[in-house]
XYZ file of C-alpha atoms in Angstrom:
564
model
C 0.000 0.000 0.000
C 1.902 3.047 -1.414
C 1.372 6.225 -3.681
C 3.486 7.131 -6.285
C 5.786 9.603 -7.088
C 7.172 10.183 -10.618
C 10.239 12.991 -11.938
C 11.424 13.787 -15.206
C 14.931 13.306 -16.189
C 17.331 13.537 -14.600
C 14.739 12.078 -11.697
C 16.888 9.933 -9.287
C 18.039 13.288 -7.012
C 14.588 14.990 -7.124
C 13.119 11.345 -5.527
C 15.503 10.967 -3.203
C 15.202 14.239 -1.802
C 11.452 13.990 -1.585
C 12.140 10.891 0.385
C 10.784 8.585 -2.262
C 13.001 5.893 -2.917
C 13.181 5.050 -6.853
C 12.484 1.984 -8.105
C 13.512 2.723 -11.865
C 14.693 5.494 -13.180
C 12.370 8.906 -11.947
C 9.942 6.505 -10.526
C 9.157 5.666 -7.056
C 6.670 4.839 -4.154
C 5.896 6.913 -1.822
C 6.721 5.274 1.709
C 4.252 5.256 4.717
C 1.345 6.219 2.559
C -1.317 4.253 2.128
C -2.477 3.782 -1.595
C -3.370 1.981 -4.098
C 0.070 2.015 -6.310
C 1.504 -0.294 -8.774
C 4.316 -0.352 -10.785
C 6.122 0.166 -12.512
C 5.592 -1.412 -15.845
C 6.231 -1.372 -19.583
C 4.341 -1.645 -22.251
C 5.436 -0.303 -26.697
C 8.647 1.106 -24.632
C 6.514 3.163 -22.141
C 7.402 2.954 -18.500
C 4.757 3.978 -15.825
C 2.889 3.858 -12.418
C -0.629 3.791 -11.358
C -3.161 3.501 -8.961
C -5.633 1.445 -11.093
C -8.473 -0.775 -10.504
C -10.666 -1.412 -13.635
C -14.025 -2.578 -13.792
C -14.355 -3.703 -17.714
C -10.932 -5.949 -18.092
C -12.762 -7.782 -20.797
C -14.448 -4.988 -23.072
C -10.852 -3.125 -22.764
C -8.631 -6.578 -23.894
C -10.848 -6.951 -26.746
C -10.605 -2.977 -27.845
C -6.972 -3.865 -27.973
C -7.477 -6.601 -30.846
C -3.637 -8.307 -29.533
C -2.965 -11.104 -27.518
C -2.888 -9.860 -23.852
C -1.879 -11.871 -21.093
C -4.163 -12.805 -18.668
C -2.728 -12.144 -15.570
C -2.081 -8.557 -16.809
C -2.048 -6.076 -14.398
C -4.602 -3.109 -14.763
C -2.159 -0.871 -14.545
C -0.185 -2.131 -17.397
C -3.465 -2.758 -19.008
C -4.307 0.935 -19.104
C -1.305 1.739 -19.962
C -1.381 -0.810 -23.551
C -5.090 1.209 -23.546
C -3.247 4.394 -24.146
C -0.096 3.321 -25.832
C -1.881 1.668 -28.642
C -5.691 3.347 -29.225
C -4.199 7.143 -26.873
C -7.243 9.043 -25.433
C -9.623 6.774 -27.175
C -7.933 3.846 -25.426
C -8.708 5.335 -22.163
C -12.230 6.774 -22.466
C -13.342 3.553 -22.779
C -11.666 2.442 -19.349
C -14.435 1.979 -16.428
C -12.827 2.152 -13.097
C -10.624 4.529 -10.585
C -7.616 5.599 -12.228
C -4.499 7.378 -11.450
C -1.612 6.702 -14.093
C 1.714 8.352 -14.727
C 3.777 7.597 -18.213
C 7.236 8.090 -18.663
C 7.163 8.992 -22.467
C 10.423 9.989 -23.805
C 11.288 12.886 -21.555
C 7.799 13.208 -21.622
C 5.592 12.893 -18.537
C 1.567 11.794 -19.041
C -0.438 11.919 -16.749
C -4.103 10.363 -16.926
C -7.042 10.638 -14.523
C -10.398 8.815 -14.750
C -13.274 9.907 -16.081
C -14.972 11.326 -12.756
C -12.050 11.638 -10.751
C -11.825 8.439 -8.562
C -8.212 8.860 -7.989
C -6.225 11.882 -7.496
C -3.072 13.117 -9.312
C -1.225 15.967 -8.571
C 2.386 17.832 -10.388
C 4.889 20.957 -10.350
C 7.886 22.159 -11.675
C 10.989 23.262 -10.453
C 14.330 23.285 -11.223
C 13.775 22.860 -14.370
C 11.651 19.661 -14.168
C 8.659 17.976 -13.622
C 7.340 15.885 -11.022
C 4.098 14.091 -10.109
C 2.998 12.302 -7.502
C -0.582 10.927 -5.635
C 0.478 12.372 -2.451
C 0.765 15.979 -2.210
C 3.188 15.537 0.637
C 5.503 14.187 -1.463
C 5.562 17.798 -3.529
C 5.435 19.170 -0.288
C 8.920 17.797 0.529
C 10.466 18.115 -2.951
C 13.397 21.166 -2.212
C 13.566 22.659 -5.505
C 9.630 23.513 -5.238
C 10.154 25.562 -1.796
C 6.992 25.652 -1.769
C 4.493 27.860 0.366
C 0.792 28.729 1.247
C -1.912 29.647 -1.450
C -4.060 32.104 -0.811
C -5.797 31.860 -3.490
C -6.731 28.358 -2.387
C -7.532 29.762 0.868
C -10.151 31.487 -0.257
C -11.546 28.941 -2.354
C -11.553 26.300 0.053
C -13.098 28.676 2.703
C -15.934 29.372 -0.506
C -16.594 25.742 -1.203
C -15.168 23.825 1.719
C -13.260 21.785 -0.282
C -10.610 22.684 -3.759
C -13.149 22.968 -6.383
C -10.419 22.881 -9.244
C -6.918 22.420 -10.141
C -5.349 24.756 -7.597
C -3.945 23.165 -4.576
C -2.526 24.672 -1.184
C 0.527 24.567 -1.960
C 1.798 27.307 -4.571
C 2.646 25.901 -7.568
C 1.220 22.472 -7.401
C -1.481 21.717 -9.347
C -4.387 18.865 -9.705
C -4.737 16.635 -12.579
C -8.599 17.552 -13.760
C -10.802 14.390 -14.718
C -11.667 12.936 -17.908
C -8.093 14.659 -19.023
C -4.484 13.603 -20.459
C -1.752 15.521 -19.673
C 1.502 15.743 -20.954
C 3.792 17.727 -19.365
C 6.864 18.363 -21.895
C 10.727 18.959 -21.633
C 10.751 22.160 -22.275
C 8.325 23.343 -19.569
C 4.509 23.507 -21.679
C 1.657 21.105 -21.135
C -0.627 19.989 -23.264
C -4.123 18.986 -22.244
C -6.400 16.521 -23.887
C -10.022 15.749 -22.518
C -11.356 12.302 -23.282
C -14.667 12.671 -21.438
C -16.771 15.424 -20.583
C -20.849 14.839 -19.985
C -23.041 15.879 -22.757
C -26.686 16.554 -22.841
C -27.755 14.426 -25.363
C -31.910 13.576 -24.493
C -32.738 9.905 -25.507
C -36.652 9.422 -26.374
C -36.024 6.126 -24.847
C -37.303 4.585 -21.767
C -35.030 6.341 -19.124
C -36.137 4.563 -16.131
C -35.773 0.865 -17.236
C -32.759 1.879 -19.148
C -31.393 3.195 -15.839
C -32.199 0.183 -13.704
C -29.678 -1.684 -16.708
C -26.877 -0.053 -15.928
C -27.490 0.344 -12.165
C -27.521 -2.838 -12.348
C -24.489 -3.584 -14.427
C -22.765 -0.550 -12.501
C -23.157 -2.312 -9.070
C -22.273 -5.959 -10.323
C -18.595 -4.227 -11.818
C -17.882 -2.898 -8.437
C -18.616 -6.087 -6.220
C -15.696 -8.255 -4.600
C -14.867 -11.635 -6.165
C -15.254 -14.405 -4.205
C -16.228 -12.264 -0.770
C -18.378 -10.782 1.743
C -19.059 -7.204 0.478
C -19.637 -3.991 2.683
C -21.611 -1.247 1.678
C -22.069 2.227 3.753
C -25.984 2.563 4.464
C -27.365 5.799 5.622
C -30.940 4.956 4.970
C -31.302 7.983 2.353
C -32.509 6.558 -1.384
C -28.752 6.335 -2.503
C -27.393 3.980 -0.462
C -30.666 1.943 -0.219
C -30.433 0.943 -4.042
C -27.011 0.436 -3.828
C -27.498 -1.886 -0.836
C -30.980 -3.442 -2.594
C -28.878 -4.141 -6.086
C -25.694 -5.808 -4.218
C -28.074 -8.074 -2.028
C -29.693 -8.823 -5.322
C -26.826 -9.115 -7.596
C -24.154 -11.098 -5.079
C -23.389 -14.100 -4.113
C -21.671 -13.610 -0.982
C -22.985 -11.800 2.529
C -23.663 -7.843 2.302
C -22.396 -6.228 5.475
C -23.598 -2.888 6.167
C -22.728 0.253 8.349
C -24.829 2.954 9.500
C -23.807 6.081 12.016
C -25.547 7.024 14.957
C -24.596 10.346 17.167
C -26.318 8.988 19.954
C -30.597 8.132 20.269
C -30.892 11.913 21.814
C -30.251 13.458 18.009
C -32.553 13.091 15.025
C -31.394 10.293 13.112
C -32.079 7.812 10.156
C -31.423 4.674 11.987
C -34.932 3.682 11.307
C -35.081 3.527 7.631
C -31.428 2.430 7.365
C -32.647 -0.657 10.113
C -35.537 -1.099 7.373
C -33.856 -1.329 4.404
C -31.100 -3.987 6.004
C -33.653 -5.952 7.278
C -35.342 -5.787 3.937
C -32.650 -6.540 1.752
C -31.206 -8.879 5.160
C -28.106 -7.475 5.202
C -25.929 -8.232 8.262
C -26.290 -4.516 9.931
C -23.904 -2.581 12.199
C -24.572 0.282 13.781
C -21.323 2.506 14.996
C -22.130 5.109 17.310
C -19.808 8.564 17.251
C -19.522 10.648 19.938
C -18.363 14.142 19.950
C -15.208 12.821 22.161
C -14.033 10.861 19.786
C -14.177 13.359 16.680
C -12.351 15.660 18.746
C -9.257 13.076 19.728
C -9.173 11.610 15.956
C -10.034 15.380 13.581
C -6.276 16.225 13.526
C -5.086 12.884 11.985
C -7.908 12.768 10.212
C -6.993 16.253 8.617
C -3.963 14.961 7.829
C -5.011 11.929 5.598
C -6.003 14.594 3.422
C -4.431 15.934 -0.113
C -7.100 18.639 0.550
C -8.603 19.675 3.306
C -12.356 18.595 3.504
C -14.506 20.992 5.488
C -17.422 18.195 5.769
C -17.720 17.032 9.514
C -18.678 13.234 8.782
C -15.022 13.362 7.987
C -14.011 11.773 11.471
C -17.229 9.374 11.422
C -16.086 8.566 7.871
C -12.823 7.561 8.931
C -14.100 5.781 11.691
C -16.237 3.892 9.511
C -13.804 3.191 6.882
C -11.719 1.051 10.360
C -15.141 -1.172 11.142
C -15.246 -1.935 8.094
C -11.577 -2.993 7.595
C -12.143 -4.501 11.054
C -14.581 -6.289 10.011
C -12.162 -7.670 7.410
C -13.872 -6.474 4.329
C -11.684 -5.283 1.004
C -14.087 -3.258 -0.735
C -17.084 -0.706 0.448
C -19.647 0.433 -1.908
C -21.338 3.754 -0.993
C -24.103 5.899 -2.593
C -22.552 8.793 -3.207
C -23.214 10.551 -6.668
C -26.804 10.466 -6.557
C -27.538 13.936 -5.764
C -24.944 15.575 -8.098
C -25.926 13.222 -11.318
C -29.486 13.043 -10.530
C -30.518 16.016 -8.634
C -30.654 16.951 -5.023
C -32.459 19.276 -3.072
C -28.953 21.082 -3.168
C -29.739 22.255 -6.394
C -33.202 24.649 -5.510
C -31.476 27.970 -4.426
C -30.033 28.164 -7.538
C -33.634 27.360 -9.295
C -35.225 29.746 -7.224
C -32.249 32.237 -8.222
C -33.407 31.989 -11.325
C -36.602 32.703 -11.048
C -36.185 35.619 -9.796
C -33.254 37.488 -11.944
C -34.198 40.450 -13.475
C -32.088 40.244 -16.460
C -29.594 36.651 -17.867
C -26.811 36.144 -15.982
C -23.181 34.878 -16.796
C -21.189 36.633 -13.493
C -24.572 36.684 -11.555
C -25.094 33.409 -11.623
C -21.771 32.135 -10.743
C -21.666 34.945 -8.094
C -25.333 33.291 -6.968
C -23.889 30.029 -6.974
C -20.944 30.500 -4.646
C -23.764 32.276 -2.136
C -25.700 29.283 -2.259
C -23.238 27.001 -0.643
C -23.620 28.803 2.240
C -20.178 28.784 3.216
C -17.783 31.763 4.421
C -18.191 33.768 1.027
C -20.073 36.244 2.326
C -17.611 36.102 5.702
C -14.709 36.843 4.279
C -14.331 40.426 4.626
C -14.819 40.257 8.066
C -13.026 36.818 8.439
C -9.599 37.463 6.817
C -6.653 39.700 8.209
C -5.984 43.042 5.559
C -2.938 41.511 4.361
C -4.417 38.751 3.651
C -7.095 40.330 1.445
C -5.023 42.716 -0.046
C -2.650 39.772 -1.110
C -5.772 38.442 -2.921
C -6.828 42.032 -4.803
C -5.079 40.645 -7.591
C -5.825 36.989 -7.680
C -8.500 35.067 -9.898
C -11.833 35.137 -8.449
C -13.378 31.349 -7.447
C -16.070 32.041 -9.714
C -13.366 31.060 -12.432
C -14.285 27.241 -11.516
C -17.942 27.525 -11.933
C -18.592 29.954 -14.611
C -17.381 27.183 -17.391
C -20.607 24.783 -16.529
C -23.058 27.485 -15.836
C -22.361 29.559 -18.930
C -21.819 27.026 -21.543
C -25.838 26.381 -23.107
C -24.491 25.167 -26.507
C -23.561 22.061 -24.049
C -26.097 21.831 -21.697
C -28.684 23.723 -22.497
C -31.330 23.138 -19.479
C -30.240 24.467 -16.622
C -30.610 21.908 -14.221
C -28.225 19.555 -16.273
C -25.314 23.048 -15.967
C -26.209 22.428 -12.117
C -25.060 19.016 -12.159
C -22.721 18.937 -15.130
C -21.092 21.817 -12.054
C -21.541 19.560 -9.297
C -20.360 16.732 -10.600
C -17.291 18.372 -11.671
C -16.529 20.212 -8.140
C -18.156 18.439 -5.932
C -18.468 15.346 -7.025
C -14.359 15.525 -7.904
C -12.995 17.419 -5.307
C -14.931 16.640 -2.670
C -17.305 13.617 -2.502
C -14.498 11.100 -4.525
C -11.168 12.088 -3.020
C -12.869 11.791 0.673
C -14.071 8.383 0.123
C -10.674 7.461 -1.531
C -8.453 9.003 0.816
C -10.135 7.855 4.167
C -11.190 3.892 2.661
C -7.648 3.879 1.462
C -6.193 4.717 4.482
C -7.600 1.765 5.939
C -6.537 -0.948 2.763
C -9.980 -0.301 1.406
C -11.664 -0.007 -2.221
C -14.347 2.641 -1.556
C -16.417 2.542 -5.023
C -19.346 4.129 -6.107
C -21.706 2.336 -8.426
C -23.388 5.842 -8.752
C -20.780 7.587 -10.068
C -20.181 4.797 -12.957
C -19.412 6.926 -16.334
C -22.482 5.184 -18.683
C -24.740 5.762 -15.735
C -23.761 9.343 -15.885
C -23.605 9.763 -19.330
C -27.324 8.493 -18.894
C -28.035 11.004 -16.432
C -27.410 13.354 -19.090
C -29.698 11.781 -21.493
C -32.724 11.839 -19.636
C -34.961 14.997 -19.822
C -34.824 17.700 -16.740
C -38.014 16.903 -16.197
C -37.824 13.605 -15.209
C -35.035 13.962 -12.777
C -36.562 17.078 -11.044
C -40.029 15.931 -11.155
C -42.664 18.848 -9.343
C -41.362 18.483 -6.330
C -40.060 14.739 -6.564
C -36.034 15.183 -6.554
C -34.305 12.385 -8.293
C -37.865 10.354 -9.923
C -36.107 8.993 -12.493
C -33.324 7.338 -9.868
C -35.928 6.435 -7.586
C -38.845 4.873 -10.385
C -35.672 2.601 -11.703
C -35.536 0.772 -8.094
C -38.916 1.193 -6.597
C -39.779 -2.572 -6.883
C -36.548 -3.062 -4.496
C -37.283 -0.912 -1.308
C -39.801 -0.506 0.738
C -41.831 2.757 -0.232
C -41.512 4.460 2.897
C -37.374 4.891 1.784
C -38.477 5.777 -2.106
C -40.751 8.213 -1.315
C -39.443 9.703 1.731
C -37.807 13.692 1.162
C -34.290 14.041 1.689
C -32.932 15.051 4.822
C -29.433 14.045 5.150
C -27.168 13.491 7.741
C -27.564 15.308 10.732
C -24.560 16.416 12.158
C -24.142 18.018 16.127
C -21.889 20.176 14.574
C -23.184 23.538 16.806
C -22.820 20.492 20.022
C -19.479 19.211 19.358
C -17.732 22.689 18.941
C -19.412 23.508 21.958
C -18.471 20.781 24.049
C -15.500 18.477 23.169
C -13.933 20.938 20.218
C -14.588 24.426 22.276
C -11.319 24.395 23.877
C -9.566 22.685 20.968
C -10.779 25.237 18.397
C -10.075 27.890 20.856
C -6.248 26.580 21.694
C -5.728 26.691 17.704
C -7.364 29.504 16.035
C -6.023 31.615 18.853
C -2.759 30.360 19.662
C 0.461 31.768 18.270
C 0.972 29.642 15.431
C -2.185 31.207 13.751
C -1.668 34.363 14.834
C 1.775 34.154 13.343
C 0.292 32.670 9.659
C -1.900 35.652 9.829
C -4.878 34.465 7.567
C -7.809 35.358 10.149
C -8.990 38.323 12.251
C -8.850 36.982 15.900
C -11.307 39.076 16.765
C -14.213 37.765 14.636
C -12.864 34.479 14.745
C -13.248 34.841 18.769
C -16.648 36.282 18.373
C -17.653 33.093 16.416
C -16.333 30.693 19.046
C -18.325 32.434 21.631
C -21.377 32.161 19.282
C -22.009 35.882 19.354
C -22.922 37.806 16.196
C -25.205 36.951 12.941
C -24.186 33.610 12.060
C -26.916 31.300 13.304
C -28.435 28.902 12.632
C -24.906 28.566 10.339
C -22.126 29.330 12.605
C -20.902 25.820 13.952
C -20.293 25.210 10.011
C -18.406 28.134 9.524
C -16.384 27.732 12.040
C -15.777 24.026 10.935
C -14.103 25.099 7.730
C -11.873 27.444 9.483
C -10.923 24.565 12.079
C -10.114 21.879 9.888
C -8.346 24.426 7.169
C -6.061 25.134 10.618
C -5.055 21.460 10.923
C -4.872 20.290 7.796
C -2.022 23.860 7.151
C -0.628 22.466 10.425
C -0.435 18.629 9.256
C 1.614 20.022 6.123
C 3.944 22.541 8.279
C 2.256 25.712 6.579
């Protein structure tokens, strides 16, 4: 269990100062990280690494029309995918995918279609490097690398990276559904193999879906094993549980969280829907003690910090599991950014009510509607910090591409998702699940997120995923003859975190030690004095403030886990 680092000629110093030992020339693994790396391997004189787990083995050996062995690796079979057929080769890839080709002194770098796997790169000293683990870049000398405030101010926006900017100046993230090659003399040239289209089928989009859910769900199951799947009790992970305990032949294990039977929870429909399907259920119950003692290495496990607080119960998940000894975890994330989520109304009701079309406006709208610390930041930020952003690109720069571009999705919900799915779903939702399960020797996969289920997403009309008032119809007519129809037709409410509880009871004196101690202080990105009024829950910010003040706690460890 390892991520990878690669370096362009000459390589062998550059790896060894990062602390990567190589194993060929420019190419190592990174040690102490836990990943999913491979390598390295050759294929029509091409040398690479790769954290790559495929889900179509068979449609992609018979694209290649040559003898391949059997026992291939996938990583080497991606690779022969993009040797021989290029970008071609590797749209037609299903799977998680993370690979890095030495090509002449040429570097290419290839991320799946939805962003599964992360991949990240710089250049210094006249060369290139790339690696899965951003600490690795972190350590590499010749970058010298420091804090981005730019990224700052994103994350603080979104709560997560919603592009290709990273923390760290000058390191960047490998975009999905691209190829990248990163040449001698310092350019880059960037090739997109997949990018969702709205193309509306007059087909029947519900049993069509229920096909590839299907199809989606029996790709992503363990051979030979006892499968796991992450069951919250919301519509998502109830078809993904319904279609595993339909489609496999071993025991489904599931998990739900609990906060403790004083908060509102879901316990009972996720107790309904495993004794439905008769799954083998466990229920792990988080306390706000134990987020406290486990946020800071949690943080760290992070390329990018995550300012979602099921982060800890994530983790803590992602170890029952493992526990429980289980290799793979399917989850239902991708529902709400492919198919719809309530997530999506203050943005319809935005519209609505503009007074004239919008191309700033509604990027500018969309940032509001997270909710976040956009509207904060004046008040939240130091002056020099601000002033040192006067100058840099706006965050509506990663947004404004989806939601101004009709000629490719011309209804606006589908720009809403076609957005989602490329921040959130990306930036956020994947590289959490990834990170955390793979901390733990896990596979977490996401039958949801599988690219012809998306690609079907787009082909279905707006009006069938947002149906009235039904979120999601489409999604939740394809399985309705598999749950009970108190879970179909119950509105979303998601999971209820004590957020407002925990940062007044186990976290107050934790947040209070950090974002008022010296080391802050001395970074200088916030005002003590609002960030003092927040922790004593003074001011406007309710019913919001607990999240607010999340995002600025975990951006505080996760700097601190990377010595910023």
């Amino acid at each position: 269990m390892a991520r990878f680092c690669v370096c362009a000629a000459p390589g062998a110093a550059h790896l060894t100062a990062m602390g990567v030992p190589p194993l060929a020339p420019g190419l190592g693994l990174v040690p102490g990280e836990p990943g999913h790396a491979d390598g390295p391997f050759e294929a029509d004189g091409r040398r690479a690494l790769g954290e790559v787990t495929l889900h179509n083995r068979a449609e992609l050996r018979a694209a290649l029309d040559v003898p391949v062995p059997p026992d291939i690796t996938d990583g080497e079979l991606l690779l022969r995918c993009w040797t021989r057929l290029g970008a071609r080769g590797v749209a037609l890839a299903e799977g998680m995918f993370a690979l890095a080709v030495q090509d002449g002194d040429d570097i290419v770098l290839i991320r799946d279609h939805v962003g599964a796997r992360t991949l990240f790169y710089a250049r210094a000293a006249g060369t290139w490097a790339a690696a899965t683990s951003l600490r690795a870049l972190r350590r590499w000398p010749a970058l010298a690398t420091r804090v981005n405030l730019s990224a700052v101010r994103s994350f603080l926006t979104f709560a997560y990276l919603p592009g290709d900017e990273t923390l760290l100046e000058g390191v960047r993230e490998v975009l999905p559904g691209r190829v990248l090659r990163l040449a001698a003399d310092g350019s880059s040239t960037e090739t997109v193999f997949w990018e969702p289209q709205e193309r509306i089928d007059d087909g029947d989009p519900v049993l069509t879906l229920r096909t590839l859910l299907e199809e989606a769900t029996a790709r992503r199951l363990p051979d030979a094993e006892a499968v796991a799947v992450l069951l919250s009790g919301g519509v998502d992970s109830s078809l993904v549980t319904a279609l595993a305990a339909k489609l496999h032949s071993h025991p489904v294990h599931t998990y739900s969280i609990s906060f403790g039977g004083e908060l509102p929870n879901e316990l009972g429909y996720s107790g309904l829907v495993a004794a439905h399907c008769h799954t083998r259920h466990r229920v792990l119950t988080v306390s706000g003690t134990a987020v406290a003692a486990r946020l800071a290495d949690t943080a760290a496990l992070l390329d990018s910090p995550v300012g979602d607080p099921l982060t800890v119960p994530n983790l803590l998940l992602a170890e029952a599991v493992a526990g429980d000894g289980h290799t793979v975890v399917l989850n239902g994330e991708g529902g709400d950014p492919v198919f719809g989520g309530p997530k999506n109304l203050p943005m319809l009701v935005q519209e609505m009510h503009a007074r004239t079309p919008w191309s700033e406006e509604r990027a500018t709208a969309y940032l509001r509607s997270y909710r976040k610390c956009w509207t904060d930041l004046p008040d939240l930020l130091t002056a020099d910090a601000l002033a040192a952003l006067d100058d840099a690109p706006r965050p509506q720069r990663f947004v404004e591409p989806y939601l101004t571009a009709p000629d490719r999705m011309p209804h606006l919900l589908n720009q809403l998702l076609h957005c989602n799915l490329r921040t959130k779903g990306a930036h956020h939702i994947l590289t959490k699940v990834e990170r955390l399960t793979a901390s733990q020797g896990l596979q977490g996969r996401a039958p949801l997120f599988d690219r012809r289920v998306v690609d079907h997403a787009f082909a279905v009309p707006p009006t069938l995923k947002l149906r009235g008032t039904a979120e999601k119809w489409v999604l939740k007519e394809a399985v309705r003859d598999l749950l009970p129809e108190t879970v179909v037709d119950r509105p979303k409410s998601g999971m209820r975190v004590p957020v407002q509880q925990w940062l007044g009871g186990p976290l107050r004196d934790l947040g209070g030690d950090l974002l008022l101690g010296r080391e802050a202080r001395q970074r200088g990105l916030f005002r003590a004095d609002t960030v003092r009024t927040w922790l004593r829950g003074e001011g406007t910010l309710l019913p919001r403030q607990g999240g607010k003040l999340w995002l600025v706690l975990t951006l505080e460890l996760w700097l601190r886990a990377y010595d910023l």
